[in-house]
Amino acid sequence: MTPARVTGTPGRTRVLVIGGGITGLAAAHRLRGRLGPDAEIIVAEQSMRLGGKICTVDFAGRPVETGAESLLAARPEAIGLARAVGLGDAIVHPAALKPALSLGGRLVDFPAGHMMGIPGDPADVAAIADAKERPDNGLPILEPGQDLSVGALVRARLGDDVLDRLVAPMLSGVYAGDVDRLSVRAVMPQLADALERHSRLTEAVNEIKRPPADGPRPPVFATIDGGLDRLVTATSAAARAEIRLGMTVRELRQTPYGWEVIAGPVPDPIKITADAVVLAVPATPAAQLLRAVEPQAAAALSGVAYASVALAAFAFEHVDLPERSGFLTPASEGKTVKAATFASKKWPHLGRRRQIVRVSMGRLGEEALLQYDDATLAKTALRELGEHLGHRLPEPVDQRIDRWGGALPQYTPGHLARVAAAREALADHRGIAIAGAAVDGVGIAACVASGQHAADDIADLLDA
Ligand SMILES: Cc1cc2nc3c(=O)[nH]c(=O)nc-3n(C[C@H](O)[C@H](O)[C@H](O)COP(=O)(O)OP(=O)(O)OC[C@H]3O[C@@H](n4cnc5c(N)ncnc54)[C@H](O)[C@@H]3O)c2cc1C
């Protein structure tokens, strides 16, 4: 069958954004700002909704996240986007509650003064982990451009206990990954920079953690009252893009005039032409689309592995929860539940009429867990939650299970260099940019920044 051509308006610039997650939408929004009202901006999204890993549902009468729940407010991009699309008044911050660690069936305070679980002073974590800083040789820990795994770094400098009891649970909450395979440069870029100046890990941590001279630090996290879906909807509206849902892009080609893609259902494909393309999809589809364009870039992306997680949410009418934001569990505890968030305590805007708890299960290599049916996963989560809290929990008034298969990219050492090489190779192909969690960072703020940079690169090129 000959694909039908989607005709554009002659003389109008057209940019196709592939992927309607927050990266693609942030890119579309920036493109609108840069290219003006006449540009055609198309967002092709394979599923029937925008947002990707951001998805808010009505649960027990409250807007509850099934995927990402918070924005990093310590960096400006996500918060800045929320303000730019009219959600400044809806930005809310978590209550000042501490997280806990679940150790030996007890919840204990997660020590203060750390960076992703790495202490600035071994004494701060003495109650939890046997931490001794190894003697150093006076040389910076990392040379410029050098990378190593978080596991190798922390094990060598502070010992197994700090890694297993503090750093791994912390990183498991974000990456669900294997600390011995996660790149320091990619997952802790600020620390990696500091490691080029310090011979002691704790000194590098302290340099980053030093409070600003002019007073207390602003809140580190935020979310949107009403749910992060509002950020998705508002960004999409402000971008004034043509949103095409259910539109899987299956082929990507460079032409003498720009780009063309084959998209849509196999029996009824369409061809979309564009002056430029922003590729904002996970690594596997990105690699597949790039194979015919630039095999080197495709190879770099196809090497990014993904971890899967399952989330259970429970709503309780009456339940006794500790005054904490939640807890993390080291893998050595042998539990399926790796973390829990006491959502209605952590986020006061959710109200406390019903207590909502989100439980996360699954580390890298535990994909089989996602095959269990909902009832089994909910039962396991509820039973283990009770074990962590030290008492049996009442029947929840509502519960749900969400599976995120292959959702969290794992950046192994050398990731940033491979991405840089992929971009360099793509620079020979005018008008294509790659962006998103597959390449530039898992957090929403990093994804927003990535989408905006990609849009700026494309706009600079089209303006030139
Ligand atoms: C359970 C979970 C909890 C998380 N919690 C947090 C958190 O609290 N805070 C935080 O900052 N981050 C969190 N994250 C990470 C963050 O949500 C994601 O990294 C980020 O949303 C990814 O955005 P993205 O646009 O790059 O990719 P995605 O959200 O994956 O969007 C990519 C889009 O591309 C579409 N697509 C794929 N292939 C094609 C194709 N061929 N054609 C067209 N469209 C295609 C997909 O359907 C998808 O909608 C969490 C992630 C998960 C899974």
XYZ file of C-alpha atoms in Angstrom, residues 1 16 20 27 30 47 51 56 102 112 114 125 139 163 203 238 240 244 248 253 276 289 305 314 330 384 390 422 455:
29
model
C 0.000 0.000 0.000
C 7.852 16.646 14.073
C 4.463 12.657 23.724
C 10.448 20.352 23.269
C 10.077 25.499 23.468
C -0.344 5.515 22.881
C 2.502 12.011 29.417
C -2.403 10.815 37.292
C 13.525 -0.495 57.078
C 20.901 13.372 57.487
C 24.217 12.672 52.794
C 25.780 7.134 59.547
C 45.115 12.399 43.984
C 26.747 1.107 49.690
C 35.072 16.078 50.848
C 0.698 26.081 25.561
C -0.299 24.702 20.455
C -1.552 12.894 17.045
C 3.451 5.017 16.200
C 14.352 8.776 6.709
C 13.287 18.727 11.407
C 14.272 4.490 14.186
C 19.091 -1.429 29.400
C -3.694 1.519 48.904
C 17.966 -2.431 51.374
C 5.160 -6.768 53.645
C 5.413 -3.786 62.687
C 25.901 9.539 19.118
C 14.284 22.278 20.612
